[in-house]
């Protein structure tokens, strides 16, 4: 990219509207536990909202918000699948424990029937 192309690009995105939008985003309060937004993140967000062509953002290593949304959706799906698997494991464990308790009861009854003390586990 030439210096002239760069200046043209900067002038295009340095509009008063974009500047005020970015300033407002920088001044927004940050939720507890979250890191403050960097100027690069704010610029990337404004650029991705204003432009359907995010080649510039990709070239700078900044992902568009739609790409991040896709990643978030994929992660949410993975979490859902993992939660379902964990629930199934918990159900299986509870069922196994119930069967084990029943078997221990049968074993204790058998030991008493044969005149022996049940073994305490």
Short mmCIF file of N, CA and C in Angstrom, two decimals:
data_model
loop_
_atom_site.label_atom_id
_atom_site.label_comp_id
_atom_site.label_asym_id
_atom_site.label_seq_id
_atom_site.Cartn_x
_atom_site.Cartn_y
_atom_site.Cartn_z
N UNK A 1 0.85 -1.17 0.00
CA UNK A 1 0.00 0.00 0.00
C UNK A 1 0.90 1.23 0.00
N UNK A 2 0.59 2.15 -0.85
CA UNK A 2 1.37 3.38 -0.92
C UNK A 2 0.93 4.34 0.18
N UNK A 3 1.76 5.35 0.40
CA UNK A 3 1.41 6.37 1.40
C UNK A 3 0.11 7.08 1.03
N UNK A 4 -0.06 7.33 -0.25
CA UNK A 4 -1.27 8.03 -0.71
C UNK A 4 -2.51 7.17 -0.47
N UNK A 5 -2.41 5.87 -0.75
CA UNK A 5 -3.54 4.97 -0.51
C UNK A 5 -3.87 4.93 0.98
N UNK A 6 -2.83 4.90 1.80
CA UNK A 6 -3.04 4.88 3.24
C UNK A 6 -3.75 6.16 3.70
N UNK A 7 -3.29 7.30 3.22
CA UNK A 7 -3.91 8.58 3.61
C UNK A 7 -5.37 8.63 3.18
N UNK A 8 -5.66 8.11 1.99
CA UNK A 8 -7.04 8.08 1.51
C UNK A 8 -7.90 7.21 2.41
N UNK A 9 -7.37 6.07 2.78
CA UNK A 9 -8.10 5.16 3.67
C UNK A 9 -8.35 5.80 5.03
N UNK A 10 -7.33 6.42 5.59
CA UNK A 10 -7.47 7.07 6.89
C UNK A 10 -8.48 8.20 6.80
N UNK A 11 -8.44 8.98 5.74
CA UNK A 11 -9.38 10.09 5.58
C UNK A 11 -10.81 9.57 5.48
N UNK A 12 -10.98 8.47 4.78
CA UNK A 12 -12.32 7.89 4.62
C UNK A 12 -12.91 7.51 5.98
N UNK A 13 -12.10 6.95 6.85
CA UNK A 13 -12.61 6.46 8.14
C UNK A 13 -12.47 7.46 9.27
N UNK A 14 -11.90 8.62 8.98
CA UNK A 14 -11.75 9.65 10.02
C UNK A 14 -12.88 10.66 10.00
N UNK A 15 -14.04 10.24 9.61
CA UNK A 15 -15.19 11.15 9.59
C UNK A 15 -15.59 11.52 11.01
N UNK A 16 -16.27 12.63 11.14
CA UNK A 16 -16.73 13.08 12.45
C UNK A 16 -17.65 12.04 13.10
N UNK A 17 -18.49 11.42 12.28
CA UNK A 17 -19.41 10.40 12.80
C UNK A 17 -18.63 9.22 13.39
N UNK A 18 -17.66 8.72 12.62
CA UNK A 18 -16.88 7.59 13.10
C UNK A 18 -16.07 7.96 14.34
N UNK A 19 -15.51 9.16 14.34
CA UNK A 19 -14.71 9.60 15.49
C UNK A 19 -15.58 9.67 16.75
N UNK A 20 -16.79 10.24 16.63
CA UNK A 20 -17.65 10.36 17.81
C UNK A 20 -18.13 8.97 18.26
N UNK A 21 -18.40 8.09 17.30
CA UNK A 21 -18.82 6.73 17.66
C UNK A 21 -17.71 6.01 18.42
N UNK A 22 -16.47 6.14 17.91
CA UNK A 22 -15.34 5.49 18.57
C UNK A 22 -15.08 6.09 19.95
N UNK A 23 -15.19 7.41 20.06
CA UNK A 23 -14.99 8.06 21.36
C UNK A 23 -16.03 7.58 22.36
N UNK A 24 -17.29 7.49 21.91
CA UNK A 24 -18.36 7.03 22.80
C UNK A 24 -18.11 5.59 23.24
N UNK A 25 -17.64 4.76 22.33
CA UNK A 25 -17.37 3.36 22.68
C UNK A 25 -16.22 3.25 23.69
N UNK A 26 -15.21 4.11 23.53
CA UNK A 26 -14.08 4.09 24.47
C UNK A 26 -14.51 4.54 25.86
N UNK A 27 -15.53 5.40 25.93
CA UNK A 27 -15.98 5.94 27.21
C UNK A 27 -17.04 5.08 27.88
N UNK A 28 -17.55 4.06 27.16
CA UNK A 28 -18.56 3.18 27.76
C UNK A 28 -17.96 2.46 28.96
N UNK A 29 -18.74 2.31 30.04
CA UNK A 29 -18.23 1.59 31.20
C UNK A 29 -18.00 0.11 30.85
N UNK A 30 -16.99 -0.44 31.47
CA UNK A 30 -16.63 -1.84 31.23
C UNK A 30 -17.22 -2.69 32.35
N UNK A 31 -17.80 -3.82 31.99
CA UNK A 31 -18.38 -4.72 32.99
C UNK A 31 -17.29 -5.24 33.92
N UNK A 32 -17.68 -5.52 35.14
CA UNK A 32 -16.73 -6.02 36.13
C UNK A 32 -16.12 -7.33 35.66
N UNK A 33 -14.80 -7.42 35.75
CA UNK A 33 -14.10 -8.64 35.35
C UNK A 33 -13.66 -8.63 33.90
N UNK A 34 -14.10 -7.65 33.12
CA UNK A 34 -13.69 -7.56 31.72
C UNK A 34 -12.57 -6.54 31.59
N UNK A 35 -11.71 -6.79 30.61
CA UNK A 35 -10.62 -5.86 30.33
C UNK A 35 -11.18 -4.66 29.56
N UNK A 36 -10.63 -3.48 29.78
CA UNK A 36 -11.09 -2.32 29.02
C UNK A 36 -10.81 -2.54 27.52
N UNK A 37 -11.64 -1.94 26.69
CA UNK A 37 -11.46 -2.08 25.24
C UNK A 37 -10.20 -1.33 24.81
N UNK A 38 -9.49 -1.93 23.89
CA UNK A 38 -8.34 -1.23 23.31
C UNK A 38 -8.84 -0.38 22.15
N UNK A 39 -8.02 0.59 21.79
CA UNK A 39 -8.41 1.44 20.65
C UNK A 39 -8.51 0.61 19.38
N UNK A 40 -7.67 -0.41 19.23
CA UNK A 40 -7.74 -1.27 18.05
C UNK A 40 -9.07 -2.02 17.98
N UNK A 41 -9.56 -2.49 19.13
CA UNK A 41 -10.85 -3.19 19.16
C UNK A 41 -11.99 -2.26 18.78
N UNK A 42 -11.94 -1.04 19.28
CA UNK A 42 -13.00 -0.07 18.99
C UNK A 42 -12.98 0.29 17.51
N UNK A 43 -11.80 0.56 16.96
CA UNK A 43 -11.69 0.88 15.54
C UNK A 43 -12.18 -0.29 14.70
N UNK A 44 -11.79 -1.50 15.07
CA UNK A 44 -12.21 -2.68 14.31
C UNK A 44 -13.73 -2.83 14.33
N UNK A 45 -14.33 -2.57 15.48
CA UNK A 45 -15.78 -2.70 15.57
C UNK A 45 -16.48 -1.68 14.68
N UNK A 46 -16.02 -0.45 14.72
CA UNK A 46 -16.63 0.60 13.90
C UNK A 46 -16.41 0.30 12.42
N UNK A 47 -15.20 -0.12 12.06
CA UNK A 47 -14.92 -0.43 10.66
C UNK A 47 -15.77 -1.60 10.18
N UNK A 48 -15.94 -2.61 11.01
CA UNK A 48 -16.72 -3.78 10.58
C UNK A 48 -18.20 -3.45 10.47
N UNK A 49 -18.68 -2.48 11.26
CA UNK A 49 -20.08 -2.07 11.16
C UNK A 49 -20.33 -1.25 9.90
N UNK A 50 -19.34 -0.50 9.50
CA UNK A 50 -19.49 0.42 8.38
C UNK A 50 -19.15 -0.21 7.04
N UNK A 51 -18.41 -1.29 7.05
CA UNK A 51 -17.90 -1.84 5.80
C UNK A 51 -18.28 -3.29 5.63
N UNK A 52 -18.76 -3.63 4.45
CA UNK A 52 -19.02 -5.04 4.16
C UNK A 52 -17.74 -5.72 3.70
N UNK A 53 -16.75 -4.94 3.30
CA UNK A 53 -15.48 -5.49 2.86
C UNK A 53 -14.49 -5.37 4.01
N UNK A 54 -14.19 -6.47 4.66
CA UNK A 54 -13.32 -6.44 5.84
C UNK A 54 -11.92 -6.92 5.51
N UNK A 55 -11.51 -6.79 4.25
CA UNK A 55 -10.16 -7.20 3.87
C UNK A 55 -9.12 -6.44 4.69
N UNK A 56 -9.37 -5.15 4.89
CA UNK A 56 -8.45 -4.35 5.69
C UNK A 56 -8.30 -4.93 7.09
N UNK A 57 -9.43 -5.29 7.70
CA UNK A 57 -9.40 -5.86 9.05
C UNK A 57 -8.66 -7.19 9.05
N UNK A 58 -8.92 -8.02 8.06
CA UNK A 58 -8.24 -9.32 7.99
C UNK A 58 -6.74 -9.13 7.83
N UNK A 59 -6.35 -8.16 7.00
CA UNK A 59 -4.93 -7.91 6.77
C UNK A 59 -4.23 -7.40 8.01
N UNK A 60 -4.96 -6.73 8.89
CA UNK A 60 -4.36 -6.23 10.12
C UNK A 60 -4.43 -7.26 11.25
N UNK A 61 -5.07 -8.40 10.97
CA UNK A 61 -5.18 -9.44 11.99
C UNK A 61 -6.36 -9.27 12.91
N UNK A 62 -7.26 -8.36 12.59
CA UNK A 62 -8.44 -8.11 13.42
C UNK A 62 -9.62 -8.82 12.79
N UNK A 63 -10.29 -9.65 13.56
CA UNK A 63 -11.43 -10.40 13.05
C UNK A 63 -12.68 -9.53 13.04
N UNK A 64 -13.54 -9.80 12.09
CA UNK A 64 -14.81 -9.07 12.06
C UNK A 64 -15.73 -9.61 13.14
N UNK A 65 -16.74 -8.82 13.48
CA UNK A 65 -17.66 -9.25 14.53
C UNK A 65 -18.46 -10.47 14.10
N UNK A 66 -18.74 -10.62 12.80
CA UNK A 66 -19.49 -11.81 12.36
C UNK A 66 -18.66 -13.07 12.54
N UNK A 67 -17.36 -12.99 12.32
CA UNK A 67 -16.47 -14.14 12.53
C UNK A 67 -16.46 -14.51 14.01
N UNK A 68 -16.38 -13.50 14.86
CA UNK A 68 -16.39 -13.76 16.30
C UNK A 68 -17.72 -14.36 16.72
N UNK A 69 -18.82 -13.88 16.13
CA UNK A 69 -20.13 -14.43 16.46
C UNK A 69 -20.22 -15.90 16.08
N UNK A 70 -19.66 -16.25 14.92
CA UNK A 70 -19.64 -17.65 14.50
C UNK A 70 -18.86 -18.50 15.50
N UNK A 71 -17.71 -17.98 15.94
CA UNK A 71 -16.89 -18.71 16.90
C UNK A 71 -17.63 -18.86 18.23
N UNK A 72 -18.31 -17.81 18.66
CA UNK A 72 -19.07 -17.87 19.91
C UNK A 72 -20.19 -18.90 19.79
N UNK A 73 -20.89 -18.90 18.65
CA UNK A 73 -21.96 -19.88 18.45
C UNK A 73 -21.41 -21.30 18.48
N UNK A 74 -20.25 -21.51 17.85
CA UNK A 74 -19.63 -22.85 17.85
C UNK A 74 -19.25 -23.26 19.26
N UNK A 75 -18.70 -22.32 20.03
CA UNK A 75 -18.33 -22.63 21.42
C UNK A 75 -19.56 -22.91 22.27
N UNK A 76 -20.64 -22.16 22.05
CA UNK A 76 -21.88 -22.42 22.80
C UNK A 76 -22.41 -23.81 22.50
N UNK A 77 -22.30 -24.22 21.24
CA UNK A 77 -22.75 -25.56 20.86
C UNK A 77 -21.90 -26.63 21.55
N UNK A 78 -20.59 -26.40 21.60
CA UNK A 78 -19.70 -27.35 22.28
C UNK A 78 -20.03 -27.45 23.76
N UNK A 79 -20.31 -26.31 24.38
CA UNK A 79 -20.66 -26.30 25.80
C UNK A 79 -21.96 -27.06 26.02
N UNK A 80 -22.94 -26.86 25.13
CA UNK A 80 -24.22 -27.56 25.25
C UNK A 80 -24.00 -29.07 25.15
N UNK A 81 -23.21 -29.49 24.17
CA UNK A 81 -22.94 -30.93 23.99
C UNK A 81 -22.22 -31.48 25.22
N UNK A 82 -21.25 -30.73 25.74
CA UNK A 82 -20.52 -31.18 26.93
C UNK A 82 -21.45 -31.27 28.14
N UNK A 83 -22.35 -30.30 28.29
CA UNK A 83 -23.31 -30.33 29.40
C UNK A 83 -24.23 -31.54 29.29
N UNK A 84 -24.68 -31.84 28.08
CA UNK A 84 -25.54 -33.01 27.88
C UNK A 84 -24.78 -34.29 28.23
N UNK A 85 -23.52 -34.37 27.81
CA UNK A 85 -22.71 -35.56 28.12
C UNK A 85 -22.51 -35.69 29.62
N UNK A 86 -22.25 -34.57 30.29
CA UNK A 86 -22.07 -34.60 31.74
C UNK A 86 -23.35 -35.04 32.44
N UNK A 87 -24.49 -34.55 31.97
CA UNK A 87 -25.77 -34.96 32.56
C UNK A 87 -25.98 -36.46 32.41
N UNK A 88 -25.64 -37.00 31.24
CA UNK A 88 -25.77 -38.44 31.01
C UNK A 88 -24.84 -39.23 31.93
N UNK A 89 -23.63 -38.75 32.11
CA UNK A 89 -22.68 -39.41 33.01
C UNK A 89 -23.22 -39.39 34.44
N UNK A 90 -23.77 -38.27 34.86
CA UNK A 90 -24.34 -38.17 36.21
C UNK A 90 -25.50 -39.14 36.39
N UNK A 91 -26.36 -39.24 35.37
CA UNK A 91 -27.49 -40.19 35.45
C UNK A 91 -26.97 -41.62 35.54
N UNK A 92 -25.99 -41.95 34.72
CA UNK A 92 -25.42 -43.30 34.75
C UNK A 92 -24.79 -43.60 36.10
N UNK A 93 -24.09 -42.63 36.66
CA UNK A 93 -23.45 -42.83 37.95
C UNK A 93 -24.49 -43.04 39.04
N UNK A 94 -25.55 -42.25 39.03
CA UNK A 94 -26.61 -42.40 40.03
C UNK A 94 -27.26 -43.78 39.92
N UNK A 95 -27.48 -44.24 38.70
CA UNK A 95 -28.06 -45.56 38.48
C UNK A 95 -27.10 -46.65 38.97
N UNK A 96 -25.83 -46.50 38.66
CA UNK A 96 -24.82 -47.46 39.11
C UNK A 96 -24.78 -47.50 40.64
N UNK A 97 -24.79 -46.32 41.27
CA UNK A 97 -24.74 -46.26 42.73
C UNK A 97 -25.97 -46.95 43.34
N UNK A 98 -27.13 -46.74 42.74
CA UNK A 98 -28.35 -47.38 43.24
C UNK A 98 -28.22 -48.90 43.15
N UNK A 99 -27.73 -49.40 42.02
CA UNK A 99 -27.55 -50.85 41.87
C UNK A 99 -26.51 -51.38 42.86
N UNK A 100 -25.46 -50.61 43.08
CA UNK A 100 -24.42 -51.02 44.02
C UNK A 100 -24.99 -51.09 45.44
N UNK A 101 -25.80 -50.10 45.81
CA UNK A 101 -26.42 -50.12 47.14
C UNK A 101 -27.35 -51.32 47.29
N UNK A 102 -28.11 -51.64 46.24
CA UNK A 102 -28.98 -52.82 46.29
C UNK A 102 -28.17 -54.09 46.45
N UNK A 103 -27.08 -54.20 45.69
CA UNK A 103 -26.22 -55.38 45.79
C UNK A 103 -25.60 -55.50 47.18
N UNK A 104 -25.19 -54.37 47.74
CA UNK A 104 -24.64 -54.41 49.09
C UNK A 104 -25.69 -54.89 50.09
N UNK A 105 -26.93 -54.46 49.90
CA UNK A 105 -28.02 -54.91 50.78
C UNK A 105 -28.22 -56.42 50.67
N UNK A 106 -28.21 -56.94 49.44
CA UNK A 106 -28.34 -58.39 49.25
C UNK A 106 -27.18 -59.13 49.89
N UNK A 107 -25.97 -58.60 49.74
CA UNK A 107 -24.79 -59.22 50.31
C UNK A 107 -24.88 -59.24 51.84
N UNK A 108 -25.27 -58.11 52.43
CA UNK A 108 -25.41 -58.04 53.89
C UNK A 108 -26.46 -59.04 54.38
N UNK A 109 -27.59 -59.13 53.68
CA UNK A 109 -28.64 -60.07 54.08
C UNK A 109 -28.13 -61.50 53.98
N UNK A 110 -27.37 -61.79 52.94
CA UNK A 110 -26.81 -63.13 52.77
C UNK A 110 -25.83 -63.45 53.89
N UNK A 111 -25.01 -62.49 54.25
CA UNK A 111 -24.03 -62.70 55.33
C UNK A 111 -24.76 -62.96 56.66
N UNK A 112 -25.81 -62.20 56.94
CA UNK A 112 -26.56 -62.40 58.18
C UNK A 112 -27.26 -63.76 58.16
N UNK A 113 -27.78 -64.14 57.02
CA UNK A 113 -28.47 -65.43 56.88
C UNK A 113 -27.52 -66.58 57.21
N UNK A 114 -26.26 -66.43 56.81
CA UNK A 114 -25.27 -67.47 57.07
C UNK A 114 -24.55 -67.27 58.40
N UNK A 115 -25.05 -66.36 59.21
CA UNK A 115 -24.51 -66.19 60.56
C UNK A 115 -23.23 -65.40 60.63
N UNK A 116 -22.94 -64.61 59.67
CA UNK A 116 -21.71 -63.81 59.68
C UNK A 116 -22.08 -62.33 59.74
N UNK A 117 -21.15 -61.56 60.25
CA UNK A 117 -21.33 -60.11 60.30
C UNK A 117 -21.11 -59.52 58.91
N UNK A 118 -21.97 -58.60 58.50
CA UNK A 118 -21.76 -57.95 57.21
C UNK A 118 -20.45 -57.17 57.22
N UNK A 119 -19.83 -57.10 56.09
CA UNK A 119 -18.59 -56.34 55.94
C UNK A 119 -18.96 -54.88 55.69
N UNK A 120 -18.32 -54.00 56.44
CA UNK A 120 -18.58 -52.57 56.27
C UNK A 120 -17.54 -52.02 55.31
N UNK A 121 -18.02 -51.38 54.27
CA UNK A 121 -17.11 -50.82 53.27
C UNK A 121 -16.83 -49.38 53.56
#
